[in-house]
Coordinates of C-alpha atoms and ligand atoms in Angstrom, one line a residue:
X1 CA 156.1 126.1 -117.2
X2 CA 155.4 124.4 -113.9
X3 CA 154.8 120.7 -113.8
X4 CA 151.2 121.0 -112.7
X5 CA 150.1 123.1 -115.7
X6 CA 147.6 121.4 -118.0
X7 CA 149.6 122.8 -120.9
X8 CA 152.2 120.1 -120.2
X9 CA 149.8 117.4 -121.3
X10 CA 149.3 116.2 -124.9
X11 CA 146.0 117.9 -125.3
X12 CA 144.5 120.0 -128.1
X13 CA 144.5 123.7 -127.5
X14 CA 140.7 123.8 -127.5
X15 CA 140.7 121.3 -124.5
X16 CA 143.2 123.5 -122.6
X17 CA 141.2 126.6 -123.4
X18 CA 138.0 125.0 -122.0
X19 CA 139.8 124.0 -118.8
X20 CA 141.0 127.6 -118.4
X21 CA 137.4 128.7 -118.9
X22 CA 136.3 126.3 -116.2
X23 CA 138.8 128.0 -113.9
X24 CA 141.1 124.9 -113.8
X25 CA 144.5 126.6 -113.8
X26 CA 146.7 123.9 -112.3
X27 CA 146.3 120.2 -112.0
X28 CA 145.3 118.8 -108.6
X29 CA 147.7 116.1 -107.3
X30 CA 145.5 113.2 -108.5
X31 CA 145.4 114.8 -111.9
X32 CA 149.1 115.5 -112.3
X33 CA 149.9 111.9 -111.2
X34 CA 147.3 110.2 -113.3
X35 CA 146.7 112.1 -116.5
X36 CA 150.0 111.4 -118.2
X37 CA 149.4 107.7 -117.8
X38 CA 145.7 107.9 -118.6
X39 CA 146.5 109.7 -121.8
X40 CA 149.0 107.0 -122.7
X41 CA 146.2 104.5 -122.5
X42 CA 147.6 102.7 -119.4
X43 CA 145.4 101.0 -116.8
X44 CA 145.3 102.8 -113.5
X45 CA 144.5 102.0 -109.9
X46 CA 144.1 105.2 -108.0
X47 CA 143.4 106.1 -104.5
X48 CA 141.4 109.3 -104.5
X49 CA 138.3 110.8 -102.8
X50 CA 135.5 112.9 -104.0
X51 CA 136.7 116.5 -104.1
X52 CA 140.2 115.6 -105.3
X53 CA 139.4 116.3 -108.9
X54 CA 139.3 112.6 -109.8
X55 CA 136.5 113.0 -112.3
X56 CA 138.7 115.2 -114.5
X57 CA 141.6 112.8 -113.9
X58 CA 139.7 110.1 -115.9
X59 CA 137.3 112.4 -117.8
X60 CA 139.9 114.3 -119.7
X61 CA 141.5 111.1 -120.9
X62 CA 138.2 109.5 -121.8
X63 CA 137.2 112.5 -123.9
X64 CA 140.5 112.5 -125.7
X65 CA 139.9 109.0 -127.0
X66 CA 136.4 109.7 -128.2
X67 CA 135.3 109.5 -131.8
X68 CA 132.3 111.8 -132.0
X69 CA 131.3 110.4 -135.3
X70 CA 130.8 107.0 -134.0
X71 CA 127.6 106.5 -132.1
X72 CA 128.7 103.5 -130.1
X73 CA 129.2 103.7 -126.3
X74 CA 132.9 104.4 -126.0
X75 CA 133.2 105.4 -122.3
X76 CA 131.5 103.9 -119.3
X77 CA 131.7 105.1 -115.7
X78 CA 130.3 102.8 -113.0
X79 CA 129.3 104.6 -109.8
X80 CA 127.8 103.4 -106.5
X81 CA 124.9 105.9 -106.4
X82 CA 122.6 107.9 -108.6
X83 CA 123.8 111.1 -106.9
X84 CA 127.4 110.4 -107.8
X85 CA 126.5 109.3 -111.3
X86 CA 124.6 112.6 -111.9
X87 CA 127.5 114.6 -110.5
X88 CA 130.1 112.7 -112.7
X89 CA 127.9 113.1 -115.8
X90 CA 127.6 116.9 -115.2
X91 CA 131.4 117.3 -114.7
X92 CA 132.0 115.2 -117.9
X93 CA 129.6 117.5 -119.8
X94 CA 131.5 120.6 -118.6
X95 CA 134.8 119.0 -119.6
X96 CA 133.4 118.0 -123.0
X97 CA 132.3 121.6 -123.9
X98 CA 135.1 121.9 -126.4
X99 CA 133.8 119.0 -128.5
X100 CA 130.7 119.1 -130.6
X101 CA 127.8 116.8 -130.3
X102 CA 129.0 114.6 -127.6
X103 CA 126.2 112.8 -125.8
X104 CA 126.7 111.8 -122.1
X105 CA 123.9 110.0 -120.4
X106 CA 123.3 109.1 -116.8
X107 CA 121.5 105.8 -116.2
X108 CA 120.7 104.9 -112.6
X109 CA 118.3 102.7 -110.6
X110 CA 115.2 104.2 -109.0
X111 CA 114.2 105.9 -112.1
X112 CA 111.9 104.8 -114.9
X113 CA 113.4 102.6 -117.7
X114 CA 111.5 104.1 -120.6
X115 CA 113.3 107.5 -120.9
X116 CA 116.6 105.7 -120.3
X117 CA 116.0 103.3 -123.2
X118 CA 115.0 106.4 -125.3
X119 CA 118.3 108.2 -124.6
X120 CA 120.4 105.1 -125.2
X121 CA 118.7 104.5 -128.5
X122 CA 119.6 107.9 -129.7
X123 CA 123.3 107.0 -129.4
X124 CA 125.3 107.9 -126.3
X125 CA 129.1 108.3 -126.5
X126 CA 129.5 108.1 -122.7
X127 CA 127.3 106.3 -120.2
X128 CA 127.6 107.0 -116.4
X129 CA 125.5 104.8 -114.1
X130 CA 124.9 102.4 -111.3
X131 CA 125.8 98.7 -111.9
X132 CA 122.4 97.2 -111.2
X133 CA 120.5 99.3 -113.7
X134 CA 123.2 99.0 -116.3
X135 CA 122.9 95.2 -116.1
X136 CA 119.2 95.5 -116.7
X137 CA 119.9 97.4 -119.9
X138 CA 122.5 95.0 -121.0
X139 CA 120.1 92.1 -120.6
X140 CA 117.4 93.9 -122.5
X141 CA 119.9 94.7 -125.3
X142 CA 119.3 98.4 -124.9
X143 CA 122.9 98.9 -123.9
X144 CA 125.7 97.5 -126.0
X145 CA 129.4 97.8 -124.9
X146 CA 131.2 95.9 -127.6
X147 CA 133.0 99.1 -128.8
X148 CA 134.0 100.4 -125.4
X149 CA 137.4 102.1 -125.1
X150 CA 137.5 103.3 -121.5
X151 CA 135.9 101.8 -118.4
X152 CA 136.0 103.6 -115.1
X153 CA 135.1 102.0 -111.7
X154 CA 134.5 105.0 -109.5
X155 CA 134.4 104.6 -105.8
X156 CA 135.0 100.9 -106.4
X157 CA 135.3 100.0 -102.7
X158 CA 131.9 101.5 -102.1
X159 CA 130.3 99.6 -105.0
X160 CA 131.7 96.4 -103.6
X161 CA 130.3 97.3 -100.1
X162 CA 127.0 97.7 -101.7
X163 CA 127.1 94.2 -103.2
X164 CA 127.6 95.2 -106.8
X165 CA 130.5 92.7 -107.4
X166 CA 128.5 90.3 -109.6
X167 CA 126.9 93.1 -111.6
X168 CA 130.3 94.7 -112.2
X169 CA 131.7 91.3 -113.4
X170 CA 128.7 90.8 -115.7
X171 CA 129.1 94.3 -117.2
X172 CA 132.9 93.9 -117.8
X173 CA 132.3 90.5 -119.4
X174 CA 130.5 92.3 -122.3
X175 CA 133.3 94.8 -123.0
X176 CA 136.3 94.3 -125.3
X177 CA 139.5 93.0 -123.7
X178 CA 141.4 95.8 -125.4
X179 CA 139.7 98.5 -123.2
X180 CA 141.5 100.8 -120.8
X181 CA 140.4 100.2 -117.2
X182 CA 140.7 102.9 -114.6
X183 CA 139.9 102.0 -111.0
X184 CA 139.3 104.7 -108.3
X185 CA 138.9 103.7 -104.7
X186 CA 139.2 105.5 -101.4
X187 CA 140.4 102.3 -99.7
X188 CA 142.1 99.1 -100.9
X189 CA 140.5 96.1 -99.3
X190 CA 141.5 92.6 -100.7
X191 CA 138.6 92.4 -103.0
X192 CA 139.7 95.6 -104.8
X193 CA 143.1 94.0 -105.4
X194 CA 141.3 90.9 -106.7
X195 CA 139.2 92.9 -109.1
X196 CA 142.2 94.8 -110.3
X197 CA 144.2 91.6 -110.8
X198 CA 141.3 90.1 -112.8
X199 CA 140.4 93.1 -115.0
X200 CA 143.4 95.3 -115.3
X201 CA 146.7 95.0 -117.2
X202 CA 149.8 96.1 -115.4
X203 CA 148.1 99.0 -113.8
X204 CA 150.0 102.1 -112.7
X205 CA 149.4 102.8 -109.0
X206 CA 148.7 106.3 -107.9
X207 CA 147.9 107.5 -104.5
X208 CA 147.4 111.0 -103.3
X209 CA 147.8 111.8 -99.6
X210 CA 144.5 111.6 -97.9
X211 CA 143.3 115.1 -97.9
X212 CA 142.6 115.1 -94.3
X213 CA 145.7 114.6 -92.4
X214 CA 146.0 116.0 -88.9
X215 CA 146.8 119.4 -90.1
X216 CA 143.6 120.0 -92.0
X217 CA 141.1 118.1 -89.9
X218 CA 141.1 117.8 -86.1
X219 CA 139.3 114.8 -84.9
X220 CA 137.7 114.3 -81.5
X221 CA 135.4 111.7 -80.0
X222 CA 133.1 111.8 -77.0
X223 CA 131.5 108.9 -75.1
X224 CA 127.7 109.3 -75.1
X225 CA 124.6 107.5 -74.0
X226 CA 122.3 106.4 -76.8
X227 CA 119.4 108.5 -75.6
X228 CA 121.5 111.6 -75.0
X229 CA 122.7 112.4 -78.5
X230 CA 120.6 115.5 -79.3
X231 CA 121.7 117.1 -76.1
X232 CA 125.3 116.2 -76.7
X233 CA 125.1 117.7 -80.1
X234 CA 123.5 120.9 -78.8
X235 CA 126.4 121.2 -76.2
X236 CA 129.0 120.6 -78.9
X237 CA 127.5 123.2 -81.2
X238 CA 127.5 125.7 -78.3
X239 CA 131.1 124.9 -77.6
X240 CA 132.5 125.0 -81.2
X241 CA 129.9 127.3 -82.9
X242 CA 130.6 126.1 -86.5
X243 CA 129.4 128.3 -89.4
X244 CA 128.3 125.2 -91.3
X245 CA 128.1 121.7 -90.0
X246 CA 127.0 118.4 -91.6
X247 CA 125.7 115.9 -89.0
X248 CA 125.7 112.3 -90.0
X249 CA 123.3 109.7 -88.8
X250 CA 123.2 106.0 -89.8
X251 CA 119.5 105.9 -90.7
X252 CA 116.9 108.2 -92.0
X253 CA 114.8 107.7 -88.9
X254 CA 117.7 108.9 -86.7
X255 CA 118.1 112.0 -88.9
X256 CA 114.4 112.9 -88.6
X257 CA 114.3 112.3 -84.8
X258 CA 117.4 114.4 -84.3
X259 CA 116.0 117.2 -86.5
X260 CA 112.8 117.2 -84.3
X261 CA 114.8 117.3 -81.1
X262 CA 117.1 120.0 -82.4
X263 CA 114.1 122.1 -83.4
X264 CA 112.6 121.8 -79.9
X265 CA 115.7 123.7 -78.6
X266 CA 115.7 126.2 -81.4
X267 CA 118.3 124.7 -83.7
X268 CA 117.1 124.8 -87.3
X269 CA 118.5 122.0 -89.4
X270 CA 117.9 120.7 -92.9
X271 CA 117.5 117.0 -93.5
X272 CA 118.8 115.2 -96.5
X273 CA 118.1 111.5 -97.0
X274 CA 118.2 109.0 -99.8
X275 CA 114.7 108.8 -101.1
X276 CA 113.9 112.5 -101.4
X277 CA 113.0 113.5 -104.9
X278 CA 115.6 115.5 -106.8
X279 CA 113.8 118.9 -106.5
X280 CA 113.6 118.6 -102.8
X281 CA 117.3 117.6 -102.6
X282 CA 118.3 120.5 -104.7
X283 CA 116.4 122.9 -102.6
X284 CA 117.9 121.5 -99.4
X285 CA 121.4 121.7 -100.8
X286 CA 120.9 125.2 -102.2
X287 CA 119.8 126.5 -98.8
X288 CA 122.6 124.9 -97.0
X289 CA 125.4 125.9 -99.4
X290 CA 124.1 129.5 -99.6
X291 CA 124.3 130.0 -95.8
X292 CA 120.6 130.0 -95.0
X293 CA 121.0 127.0 -92.6
X294 CA 124.0 126.2 -90.4
X295 CA 123.2 122.5 -89.9
X296 CA 122.5 119.7 -92.4
X297 CA 121.5 116.3 -91.1
X298 CA 122.3 113.6 -93.6
X299 CA 122.6 109.8 -94.1
X300 CA 125.5 108.4 -96.0
X301 CA 123.5 107.5 -99.1
X302 CA 122.2 111.0 -99.3
X303 CA 125.6 112.6 -98.8
X304 CA 127.6 110.6 -101.3
X305 CA 129.3 112.8 -103.8
X306 CA 128.1 116.0 -102.1
X307 CA 130.4 118.8 -102.9
X308 CA 130.0 121.7 -100.6
X309 CA 133.3 123.3 -99.7
X310 CA 132.3 125.7 -96.9
X311 CA 131.6 123.0 -94.3
X312 CA 133.8 123.7 -91.3
X313 CA 132.6 120.8 -89.1
X314 CA 131.4 117.2 -89.5
X315 CA 129.6 115.6 -86.6
X316 CA 129.0 111.8 -86.4
X317 CA 125.9 111.5 -84.3
X318 CA 126.3 107.7 -85.0
X319 CA 129.5 106.1 -85.9
X320 CA 129.4 104.2 -89.2
X321 CA 129.9 100.4 -89.3
X322 CA 132.6 100.7 -91.9
X323 CA 135.6 102.7 -91.0
X324 CA 136.1 103.8 -94.6
X325 CA 132.8 105.6 -94.4
X326 CA 134.1 107.6 -91.5
X327 CA 137.0 108.7 -93.7
X328 CA 134.5 109.7 -96.4
X329 CA 132.3 111.6 -94.0
X330 CA 135.0 113.7 -92.4
X331 CA 136.4 114.4 -95.8
X332 CA 133.5 116.8 -96.3
X333 CA 135.3 119.3 -94.2
X334 CA 138.9 120.7 -94.2
X335 CA 138.7 121.1 -98.0
X336 CA 140.6 123.5 -100.3
X337 CA 143.2 124.2 -97.7
X338 CA 140.8 125.2 -95.0
X339 CA 140.7 123.9 -91.4
X340 CA 138.0 121.5 -90.4
X341 CA 136.9 119.8 -87.3
X342 CA 135.4 116.3 -87.1
X343 CA 133.5 115.4 -83.9
X344 CA 132.1 111.9 -83.1
X345 CA 129.8 110.5 -80.5
X346 CA 130.4 106.9 -79.5
X347 CA 128.4 104.7 -77.2
X348 CA 129.9 101.9 -75.2
X349 CA 128.9 99.4 -77.9
X350 CA 130.7 101.6 -80.5
X351 CA 134.1 101.5 -78.9
X352 CA 135.4 98.8 -81.3
X353 CA 134.2 100.9 -84.3
X354 CA 136.3 103.7 -83.1
X355 CA 139.3 101.4 -82.8
X356 CA 138.9 100.2 -86.3
X357 CA 138.8 103.8 -87.5
X358 CA 142.1 104.5 -85.6
X359 CA 143.6 101.4 -87.3
X360 CA 142.5 102.5 -90.8
X361 CA 143.8 106.0 -90.3
X362 CA 147.0 104.8 -88.6
X363 CA 146.4 107.6 -86.1
X364 CA 144.0 107.6 -83.1
X365 CA 141.0 109.9 -83.0
X366 CA 141.5 112.0 -79.8
X367 CA 139.2 110.6 -77.0
X368 CA 137.7 113.4 -74.9
X369 CA 136.8 112.7 -71.3
X370 CA 133.3 113.9 -70.9
X371 CA 130.8 115.9 -72.9
X372 CA 130.3 119.6 -72.2
X373 CA 126.8 120.5 -70.8
X374 CA 124.2 122.7 -72.5
X375 CA 124.1 126.2 -71.3
X376 CA 120.4 127.1 -71.3
X377 CA 121.3 130.9 -71.3
X378 CA 123.4 130.7 -74.4
X379 CA 121.6 131.1 -77.8
X380 CA 123.4 130.1 -80.9
X381 CA 123.5 132.7 -83.6
X382 CA 121.1 131.9 -86.4
X383 CA 122.3 131.5 -90.0
X384 CA 123.3 134.8 -91.5
X385 CA 121.4 134.4 -94.8
X386 CA 117.8 133.7 -95.9
X387 CA 116.7 132.2 -99.2
X388 CA 114.0 133.8 -101.4
X389 CA 112.5 131.5 -104.0
X390 CA 111.4 133.0 -107.3
X391 CA 108.8 131.0 -109.3
X392 CA 110.8 131.2 -112.6
X393 CA 114.1 129.8 -113.7
X394 CA 116.0 128.6 -116.8
X395 CA 112.8 128.0 -118.7
X396 CA 112.0 131.7 -118.3
X397 CA 115.6 132.5 -119.3
X398 CA 116.3 134.1 -116.0
X399 CA 120.0 134.7 -115.2
X400 CA 121.7 135.6 -112.0
X401 CA 122.4 139.1 -113.4
X402 CA 118.6 139.7 -113.9
X403 CA 117.9 138.9 -110.2
X404 CA 120.8 140.9 -108.9
X405 CA 119.7 143.8 -111.1
X406 CA 116.1 143.6 -109.8
X407 CA 117.4 143.7 -106.2
X408 CA 119.9 146.5 -106.7
X409 CA 118.0 148.9 -109.0
X410 CA 117.9 152.6 -108.0
X411 CA 117.2 152.9 -104.3
X412 CA 117.3 149.1 -103.9
X413 CA 119.6 147.0 -101.9
X414 CA 123.4 147.0 -101.7
X415 CA 125.0 144.2 -103.7
X416 CA 127.1 143.3 -100.7
X417 CA 124.0 142.0 -98.8
X418 CA 123.2 139.6 -101.6
X419 CA 124.7 136.1 -101.6
X420 CA 124.6 133.1 -103.9
X421 CA 122.1 132.9 -106.7
X422 CA 121.0 129.5 -108.0
X423 CA 118.9 129.0 -111.1
X424 CA 117.1 125.7 -111.7
X425 CA 114.8 124.8 -114.5
X426 CA 111.6 126.3 -113.0
X427 CA 112.8 128.2 -109.9
X428 CA 115.5 130.5 -108.9
X429 CA 116.9 131.0 -105.4
X430 CA 118.7 134.0 -104.1
X431 CA 120.3 134.3 -100.7
X432 CA 120.1 137.6 -99.0
X433 CA 121.2 138.8 -95.5
X434 CA 118.6 137.8 -93.0
X435 CA 118.3 141.3 -91.7
X436 CA 117.1 142.7 -95.0
X437 CA 115.2 139.7 -96.3
X438 CA 111.8 141.3 -95.8
X439 CA 112.8 144.4 -97.7
X440 CA 114.3 142.2 -100.5
X441 CA 111.1 140.1 -100.6
X442 CA 108.9 143.2 -101.0
X443 CA 111.2 144.6 -103.7
X444 CA 111.1 141.5 -105.8
X445 CA 107.3 141.1 -105.3
X446 CA 106.6 144.7 -106.3
X447 CA 109.2 145.1 -109.0
X448 CA 109.9 143.3 -112.2
X449 CA 112.6 140.8 -113.2
X450 CA 113.4 141.0 -116.9
X451 CA 110.3 143.0 -117.4
X452 CA 108.0 140.4 -115.8
X453 CA 106.5 140.0 -112.4
X454 CA 107.2 136.7 -110.6
X455 CA 105.8 135.1 -107.5
X456 CA 108.4 135.2 -104.8
X457 CA 108.4 133.6 -101.3
X458 CA 110.8 133.3 -98.4
X459 CA 111.8 129.7 -97.7
Ligands
AMP501 P1 135.8 115.7 -108.1 O1 136.8 115.1 -107.1 O2 136.0 115.1 -109.4 O3 134.4 115.5 -107.6 O4 136.1 117.2 -108.2 C1 135.9 118.1 -107.2 C2 135.7 119.6 -107.7 O5 136.9 120.1 -108.1 C3 134.8 119.7 -108.9 O6 133.8 120.8 -108.6 C4 135.6 120.1 -110.1 O7 134.9 120.9 -110.9 C5 136.8 120.8 -109.4 N1 138.1 120.6 -110.1 C6 138.5 119.5 -110.7 N2 139.8 119.7 -111.2 C7 140.1 121.0 -110.9 C8 141.3 121.8 -111.2 N3 142.4 121.3 -111.8 N4 141.3 123.1 -110.7 C9 140.2 123.6 -110.1 N5 139.1 122.9 -109.8 C10 139.0 121.6 -110.2

């Protein structure tokens, strides 16, 4: 048996079977280094990024300790953003499928208190949320943590950057001293060490190699005038022709402006920013990850915790203030053993930011002499896919097979021209090759899915 097999861990067979069903065959490096200690009950301070499998690294251990018959909150995960909290809660639910009646709730700011109070009242075994809102619930008495077994600080450096230190301390003060504390952070500033010293007992230190070493992500930076960024990005896209690129801006306004400028030269980009509602965000992410758009413009808040593994290029239209954020950003590419490219634009005023990034990475980002120029004759290939949106989803009990069936019935389309199918509560999305999207649209409109006719439109 190899050392990265989950079967080496002291876990019930049902837990292992569930992992196999999820397609987790071997442990990721962070999992093989952490899980033996986590399962022993040790405290842990781990350096790991989103995409490393860190959720399972703490989740599997947290679930093992759970007593389903007790309705007290036994596991708590603190996350910097709602997006990450939702993602962590979803992953924990998948990991918990072998256990009956485990309730996992996500409690974050920016959403109404009422329903959160309701779901906490019904007894949650695990709570995942953002520190500010969790403090509100503690103060109101709607959240009680006196029976907590496992506390996780996820993306701790980011939570501190966002000013959550006092909230985190206030939360920890209400938990038992006997708890197990697992701290995950991409970077180790002094404050993290201080938090660890204050709240952890002889933690085991685990660090996995940053996923993006020189071999998986190539990094280049170009000097650029503030007012010239859209043109610079156009020229870089012409030069590198990525299949899928995430372009980061520091503000929502900058994202919107860049989107408008790109559109004026025929480059279609999706925009993702922090205060879009969940349905819009889902729709944007579905269209990007199914290949209907090549470019996604995002702010950091919006992109936290995003998990799209087909991104072959990250572009920093603006350099972030915090070098750790640069590391997070470029980690969206070069995943799962693929090659990635990270391009950055820097203005004269940004030079020191680039230096701080070099220092943090202990290797310099390659400075390029001057930007390529836009070739007005050269058109960039549009995205290969288009998304059709069907006005029916999980509530109508639609499944991917139903939609595939409706598209490929006798005389219909070839299954090879159909891409990802995503089903949400009320809508379904199917990606089809752009060249046959009109035919696919007509076929779905005229035919039936699961014996019913649905409204269908092309996004
Ligand atoms: P995370 O870093 O926790 O956000 O996980 C990144 C992705 O990797 C998630 O989509 C997980 O479902 C997936 N994942 C986690 N552990 C494994 C594993 N051992 N094998 C395959 N996929 C995994």
